[in-house]
Structure formats: structure tokens, C-alpha cells
Coordinates of N, CA, C and O in Angstrom, one line a residue:
M1 N 206.1 -169.4 23.5 CA 205.8 -170.5 21.7 C 204.1 -170.4 22.9 O 203.9 -170.9 23.4
G2 N 203.1 -169.0 21.8 CA 201.9 -169.4 22.5 C 200.8 -170.6 22.1 O 201.4 -170.6 20.5
L3 N 199.5 -171.1 22.5 CA 199.2 -171.9 21.5 C 197.6 -170.9 21.3 O 197.4 -169.4 21.9
Q4 N 197.2 -171.0 20.1 CA 196.2 -171.0 19.5 C 194.8 -171.0 19.5 O 194.8 -172.4 19.7
R5 N 193.9 -170.2 20.0 CA 192.7 -171.1 20.1 C 192.2 -171.1 18.9 O 191.7 -170.5 18.0
S6 N 191.5 -172.5 18.5 CA 190.7 -172.7 17.4 C 189.5 -172.0 17.6 O 188.5 -172.3 18.5
T7 N 188.8 -171.1 16.0 CA 187.7 -170.6 16.7 C 186.9 -171.1 16.1 O 185.6 -171.2 15.5
A8 N 187.2 -172.6 15.1 CA 186.1 -173.2 13.8 C 185.6 -173.8 14.5 O 184.2 -174.1 14.5
L9 N 186.1 -174.4 15.7 CA 185.5 -175.4 16.9 C 184.2 -174.4 17.6 O 183.4 -175.2 18.0
A10 N 185.4 -173.8 18.1 CA 184.1 -172.6 19.3 C 182.8 -172.5 19.2 O 182.0 -171.3 19.1
R11 N 182.9 -171.4 17.6 CA 182.2 -170.5 16.7 C 181.0 -171.5 15.1 O 181.9 -172.0 15.1
P12 N 180.1 -171.3 15.3 CA 179.0 -171.9 14.4 C 179.7 -171.2 13.0 O 180.0 -170.5 12.9
A13 N 178.8 -172.7 12.3 CA 179.7 -172.1 10.7 C 178.3 -170.6 10.3 O 177.2 -171.1 10.5
L14 N 178.7 -169.5 9.4 CA 178.1 -168.9 9.3 C 178.0 -168.9 7.7 O 179.4 -168.6 6.9
R15 N 177.7 -168.3 7.1 CA 177.2 -168.2 5.9 C 176.7 -167.2 5.6 O 175.4 -166.4 6.1
Q16 N 177.2 -166.3 4.1 CA 176.5 -165.3 4.0 C 175.6 -165.7 3.1 O 175.4 -166.0 1.9
S17 N 174.3 -164.6 3.3 CA 173.0 -164.6 2.2 C 173.5 -164.4 1.1 O 173.7 -163.4 1.1
P18 N 172.7 -165.0 0.0 CA 172.8 -164.5 -1.4 C 172.0 -163.5 -1.7 O 172.1 -162.6 -2.2
H19 N 170.9 -162.8 -0.8 CA 170.7 -161.7 -0.8 C 170.3 -160.2 0.3 O 170.0 -159.8 0.4
A20 N 171.6 -161.6 1.1 CA 171.2 -159.8 2.0 C 172.4 -159.2 1.5 O 172.9 -158.5 0.7
E21 N 172.2 -157.4 2.4 CA 172.7 -156.0 2.3 C 174.2 -156.5 2.8 O 174.3 -157.6 3.2
P22 N 174.8 -155.3 1.5 CA 176.7 -156.2 2.1 C 176.7 -155.7 3.9 O 178.0 -155.9 4.1
T23 N 176.0 -154.6 4.6 CA 176.1 -154.5 5.6 C 175.2 -155.3 6.9 O 175.4 -155.4 8.0
A24 N 174.3 -156.2 6.1 CA 173.5 -157.1 7.2 C 174.2 -157.9 8.1 O 173.9 -158.5 8.9
G25 N 175.6 -158.7 7.5 CA 176.2 -159.4 8.2 C 175.8 -160.8 7.6 O 175.0 -161.4 6.6
P26 N 176.3 -161.7 8.3 CA 176.6 -163.1 7.6 C 174.8 -163.7 8.2 O 174.7 -163.3 9.4
V27 N 174.3 -165.1 7.9 CA 173.0 -165.4 8.1 C 173.8 -166.7 8.7 O 174.3 -167.3 8.9
V28 N 173.0 -166.8 10.2 CA 173.1 -168.3 11.1 C 172.1 -168.8 11.4 O 170.6 -168.1 11.5
E29 N 172.0 -170.7 11.0 CA 170.3 -171.0 11.3 C 170.2 -170.7 12.7 O 170.6 -170.8 13.5
D30 N 168.6 -171.1 12.9 CA 168.4 -170.9 14.2 C 168.9 -172.1 15.3 O 169.4 -171.3 16.0
A31 N 169.1 -173.2 14.9 CA 169.7 -174.2 15.5 C 171.3 -174.0 16.2 O 171.5 -173.6 17.1
E32 N 172.1 -173.3 14.6 CA 173.5 -173.0 15.2 C 173.7 -171.3 16.1 O 174.2 -171.7 17.2
L33 N 172.9 -170.8 16.2 CA 172.1 -169.6 16.6 C 172.0 -169.8 18.1 O 172.7 -169.3 18.9
A34 N 171.4 -170.5 18.3 CA 170.8 -171.6 19.4 C 172.2 -172.2 20.4 O 172.6 -171.6 21.4
R35 N 172.8 -172.9 19.5 CA 174.0 -173.4 20.2 C 175.2 -172.4 20.8 O 175.5 -172.4 21.0
G36 N 174.6 -171.5 19.5 CA 175.9 -170.3 20.1 C 176.1 -169.6 21.1 O 176.6 -169.0 21.7
L37 N 175.0 -169.1 21.1 CA 174.2 -168.3 21.9 C 174.4 -169.2 23.7 O 174.8 -169.0 25.0
A38 N 174.1 -170.1 23.6 CA 174.0 -171.2 25.2 C 175.6 -171.3 25.5 O 176.3 -171.7 26.5
A39 N 176.6 -171.2 24.5 CA 178.0 -171.5 24.6 C 178.9 -170.1 24.8 O 179.5 -169.7 25.4
G40 N 177.9 -168.8 24.9 CA 178.4 -167.8 25.2 C 178.5 -166.6 23.6 O 179.3 -165.9 23.8
D41 N 178.4 -167.3 22.6 CA 179.5 -166.4 21.6 C 178.3 -165.3 21.5 O 177.4 -165.1 21.0
E42 N 178.7 -164.3 21.3 CA 178.5 -162.7 21.5 C 178.3 -162.7 20.2 O 177.2 -161.9 19.7
D43 N 178.8 -163.3 19.1 CA 178.8 -163.1 17.5 C 176.8 -163.6 17.3 O 176.5 -163.0 16.5
C44 N 177.4 -164.4 18.0 CA 175.3 -165.1 17.3 C 174.4 -164.3 18.2 O 173.2 -163.9 18.0
L45 N 174.3 -163.6 19.5 CA 173.6 -162.3 20.4 C 173.2 -161.4 19.4 O 172.3 -160.9 18.8
A46 N 174.7 -160.9 18.4 CA 174.6 -159.7 17.3 C 174.1 -160.7 15.7 O 173.1 -159.8 16.0
A47 N 173.6 -161.8 16.2 CA 172.9 -161.9 14.5 C 171.3 -162.0 15.3 O 170.7 -161.7 14.6
A48 N 171.3 -162.3 16.6 CA 170.1 -163.0 16.8 C 169.3 -161.1 17.3 O 168.4 -161.2 17.0
Y49 N 169.7 -160.6 17.5 CA 169.8 -159.3 17.6 C 169.3 -158.3 16.0 O 168.3 -157.7 15.8
R50 N 169.9 -158.6 15.0 CA 170.0 -158.5 14.2 C 168.8 -159.1 13.6 O 168.1 -158.4 12.8
R51 N 168.1 -160.0 13.5 CA 167.2 -161.0 13.2 C 165.5 -160.5 13.3 O 164.9 -160.4 12.8
W52 N 166.0 -160.7 15.3 CA 164.7 -160.2 15.9 C 164.6 -158.6 16.4 O 163.5 -158.6 17.0
S53 N 165.4 -157.7 16.3 CA 165.0 -156.8 17.0 C 163.6 -156.2 16.3 O 163.2 -155.4 16.9
P54 N 164.1 -155.8 15.2 CA 162.8 -155.1 14.4 C 161.4 -155.5 14.7 O 160.4 -154.6 15.2
L55 N 161.1 -157.3 15.1 CA 160.0 -158.0 15.5 C 159.8 -157.3 16.9 O 158.7 -156.9 17.3
V56 N 160.8 -157.2 17.8 CA 160.5 -157.0 18.9 C 160.4 -155.3 19.3 O 159.3 -155.3 20.1
H57 N 160.8 -154.5 18.5 CA 160.5 -153.5 18.4 C 159.1 -153.3 18.3 O 158.1 -151.8 18.5
T58 N 158.7 -154.0 17.2 CA 157.3 -153.2 16.2 C 156.6 -153.9 17.6 O 155.2 -152.9 17.7
L59 N 156.8 -155.6 17.9 CA 155.9 -155.8 19.1 C 155.8 -154.8 20.1 O 154.7 -153.9 21.0
A60 N 156.5 -154.2 20.5 CA 156.8 -152.9 21.9 C 156.3 -152.2 21.3 O 155.5 -151.3 22.3
R61 N 156.4 -151.3 20.4 CA 156.0 -150.2 20.1 C 154.6 -149.9 19.7 O 153.9 -148.9 19.7
R62 N 153.3 -151.1 19.2 CA 152.2 -151.3 18.9 C 151.6 -151.3 20.6 O 150.0 -151.0 20.6
S63 N 152.3 -152.0 21.6 CA 152.0 -152.4 22.6 C 152.1 -151.2 23.4 O 150.9 -150.9 24.3
L64 N 153.1 -150.4 23.5 CA 153.4 -149.4 24.5 C 153.1 -147.9 24.1 O 152.6 -147.0 24.9
G65 N 152.7 -147.8 22.3 CA 152.2 -146.3 22.0 C 153.5 -145.6 22.0 O 153.3 -144.3 22.3
D66 N 154.7 -145.9 22.7 CA 155.9 -144.5 22.6 C 157.2 -145.9 22.6 O 157.8 -146.4 23.1
A67 N 157.6 -144.7 21.1 CA 159.1 -145.0 20.7 C 160.3 -145.6 21.7 O 161.0 -146.2 21.5
K68 N 160.4 -144.0 22.4 CA 161.5 -144.0 23.6 C 161.3 -145.9 24.6 O 162.3 -146.3 24.9
E69 N 160.3 -146.3 24.9 CA 159.8 -147.1 26.1 C 159.7 -148.8 24.9 O 160.2 -149.3 25.3
A70 N 159.3 -148.6 23.3 CA 160.3 -149.5 22.4 C 160.9 -149.6 23.2 O 161.2 -151.1 22.5
E71 N 161.9 -148.8 22.4 CA 163.4 -149.2 22.3 C 164.1 -149.8 23.6 O 165.1 -150.8 23.5
D72 N 163.9 -149.0 24.9 CA 164.4 -149.6 25.9 C 163.9 -151.0 26.4 O 164.9 -151.7 26.5
V73 N 163.0 -151.4 26.1 CA 161.9 -152.8 26.2 C 163.0 -153.9 25.0 O 163.1 -154.8 25.4
T74 N 163.5 -153.5 23.9 CA 163.8 -153.8 23.1 C 165.3 -154.0 23.2 O 165.9 -155.0 23.9
Q75 N 166.2 -153.2 24.4 CA 167.6 -153.7 24.6 C 166.6 -154.7 25.8 O 167.9 -155.5 25.9
Q76 N 166.1 -154.5 26.6 CA 166.0 -155.5 28.0 C 165.9 -156.4 27.3 O 166.1 -157.6 27.8
V77 N 164.8 -156.7 26.8 CA 164.6 -158.1 26.2 C 165.6 -158.8 25.5 O 166.0 -160.3 25.7
F78 N 166.6 -157.8 24.9 CA 167.9 -159.2 24.1 C 169.3 -159.0 25.2 O 169.6 -160.0 25.3
L79 N 168.7 -157.7 26.2 CA 169.7 -158.1 27.6 C 169.5 -159.7 28.3 O 169.7 -160.6 28.7
G80 N 167.5 -160.2 28.1 CA 167.3 -161.0 29.0 C 167.6 -162.3 28.2 O 167.9 -163.6 28.3
V81 N 167.6 -162.6 26.6 CA 168.0 -163.9 25.9 C 169.4 -163.6 26.1 O 170.1 -164.7 26.3
W82 N 170.4 -163.0 26.4 CA 171.8 -163.3 26.9 C 171.8 -163.9 28.5 O 172.3 -165.2 28.2
R83 N 171.4 -163.3 29.2 CA 171.3 -163.2 30.5 C 170.4 -165.0 30.8 O 171.0 -165.5 31.5
G84 N 170.0 -165.7 29.5 CA 168.7 -166.4 29.8 C 168.8 -167.9 28.4 O 169.1 -168.0 28.8
R85 N 170.3 -167.0 27.8 CA 170.8 -168.7 26.9 C 170.6 -169.5 27.4 O 170.4 -170.1 26.5
R86 N 171.2 -170.3 28.7 CA 171.1 -171.5 29.0 C 170.0 -171.8 29.0 O 169.5 -173.0 29.5
T87 N 168.6 -171.2 29.3 CA 167.3 -171.7 29.7 C 166.8 -172.0 28.3 O 165.6 -172.9 28.4
Y88 N 167.1 -171.8 27.3 CA 166.6 -171.9 25.8 C 166.6 -173.3 25.0 O 167.0 -174.0 25.9
R89 N 165.4 -174.1 25.7 CA 165.3 -175.7 25.0 C 164.6 -175.6 23.9 O 163.6 -175.4 23.9
P90 N 165.4 -176.3 22.6 CA 164.6 -176.0 21.6 C 163.3 -177.1 21.0 O 162.7 -177.0 20.8
E91 N 162.9 -177.9 22.2 CA 162.3 -178.9 22.1 C 160.9 -178.3 22.7 O 159.7 -178.7 22.1
R92 N 161.1 -177.4 23.3 CA 159.5 -176.3 23.4 C 159.1 -175.4 22.5 O 158.3 -174.8 22.6
G93 N 160.0 -174.9 21.0 CA 160.4 -174.5 20.7 C 161.5 -173.7 20.0 O 162.1 -174.3 20.2
T94 N 160.6 -172.9 18.8 CA 161.9 -172.1 17.9 C 162.6 -171.0 18.9 O 162.0 -170.6 20.0
V95 N 163.6 -170.8 18.6 CA 164.6 -169.2 18.9 C 163.6 -168.0 18.8 O 163.7 -167.5 20.3
A96 N 162.7 -168.2 18.0 CA 161.9 -166.9 17.7 C 160.6 -166.7 19.0 O 160.2 -166.0 19.1
G97 N 160.0 -167.9 18.7 CA 159.3 -168.1 20.0 C 159.7 -168.0 21.2 O 159.3 -166.8 22.5
W98 N 161.0 -168.2 22.0 CA 161.5 -167.8 22.7 C 162.0 -166.1 23.0 O 161.0 -166.0 23.9
I99 N 162.3 -165.7 22.1 CA 162.2 -164.6 22.2 C 161.4 -163.7 22.2 O 161.3 -162.2 23.4
V100 N 160.1 -164.3 21.7 CA 158.7 -163.5 21.7 C 158.2 -163.4 23.0 O 157.3 -163.3 23.7
G101 N 158.0 -164.7 23.8 CA 158.0 -165.0 24.9 C 159.0 -164.0 25.7 O 157.8 -163.5 27.1
I102 N 159.5 -163.2 26.0 CA 160.4 -162.6 26.3 C 160.4 -161.2 26.6 O 159.7 -160.3 27.4
T103 N 160.1 -161.1 24.8 CA 159.5 -159.6 24.5 C 158.0 -159.4 25.8 O 157.7 -158.1 25.8
R104 N 157.0 -160.3 25.4 CA 156.0 -160.8 25.6 C 155.6 -160.1 27.7 O 155.4 -159.4 27.6
R105 N 156.7 -160.5 27.8 CA 157.1 -160.5 29.3 C 157.6 -159.2 30.2 O 157.3 -158.3 30.6
T106 N 158.5 -158.6 29.2 CA 159.1 -157.6 29.3 C 158.3 -156.2 28.9 O 157.9 -155.5 29.9
I107 N 156.9 -156.8 27.8 CA 155.8 -155.6 27.7 C 155.2 -155.6 28.6 O 155.0 -154.2 29.2
A108 N 154.8 -157.0 29.0 CA 153.6 -156.7 30.6 C 154.4 -155.9 31.5 O 154.0 -155.0 32.3
D109 N 156.0 -156.1 32.3 CA 156.9 -155.5 32.5 C 156.6 -153.8 32.9 O 156.4 -153.3 33.7
A110 N 156.8 -153.7 31.7 CA 156.8 -152.0 31.5 C 155.3 -151.8 31.4 O 155.0 -150.3 32.1
L111 N 154.5 -152.0 30.7 CA 152.9 -151.8 31.2 C 153.0 -151.5 32.7 O 152.2 -150.4 33.3
S112 N 153.0 -152.7 33.3 CA 153.0 -152.7 35.0 C 153.8 -151.8 35.5 O 152.7 -150.8 36.9
A113 N 154.8 -151.1 35.1 CA 155.6 -149.9 35.9 C 154.8 -149.2 35.4 O 155.0 -147.7 36.0
R114 N 154.5 -148.7 34.6 CA 154.0 -147.4 33.9 C 152.6 -147.2 35.0 O 152.5 -145.7 35.4
T115 N 152.0 -148.2 34.7 CA 150.8 -147.6 35.6 C 151.1 -147.3 37.3 O 150.3 -146.5 37.9
R116 N 152.7 -148.3 38.1 CA 152.6 -147.6 39.1 C 153.0 -146.4 39.1 O 152.7 -145.8 40.2
R117 N 153.8 -145.6 38.3 CA 154.4 -144.5 38.0 C 152.8 -143.5 37.6 O 153.2 -142.4 38.0
L118 N 151.9 -144.2 37.7 CA 150.4 -142.6 36.9 C 149.6 -143.4 38.7 O 149.6 -142.1 39.0

């Protein structure tokens, strides 16, 4: 007889938004999302991607002027979010602000790489 892991303790409480589209997924509060990310919850990464990838992609597209590069930057940003999830400090700012900071640095790196290529 094996032990079952209780997911109620491991995962943040998710709730369905009354205004969410059926395929939009559950809504997670920012504080819960940050705790889940720090704990390594991939569902929280997916929720962060659903919530902020449009913003990240728009910032990258406007800065870089290229849709393909913007897609690459968006992927790099959320890879950076996952890898750096333990570095987020809520006392220093919001999760959205942290993600925008990662986005700005990733865009700057992409622009530098473009300059070196040319």
C-alpha cells in the first residue's frame, strides 16, 4: 500500500474567475502564484504564462520590431522566470514587475545580439 501525496498542501488554491473564458484556466492570486512558483509548481508557471505572456510578447514586439524574435524573447523570459523563481522577493515589487524586469533585460540582450550579428 503506497502513500498518496496530498496535493491540497502542495498547490496554491486556484479559483475559476466568473468572467474567464472556459479555456482560460483557473485564476491564481499573485501572492499564491509567487509562492507556487518558488515551490516549483509547474501549474503556477503555466498560470503566469497565461497571464503575462501577452504583455511580454507585446513589449518584445514593439522593442524588436520582429514577431519571431518577440516569440523567442517571450520563451526566454518564462524560462528565466522558472530558473530564477527563488530570487523573486515580494517586498521588492509585484510578480508582474519582476517579470517585466526580466523582459527588459532579455530584450536588451536580444538587441545586443542583433548588433553583434550585424
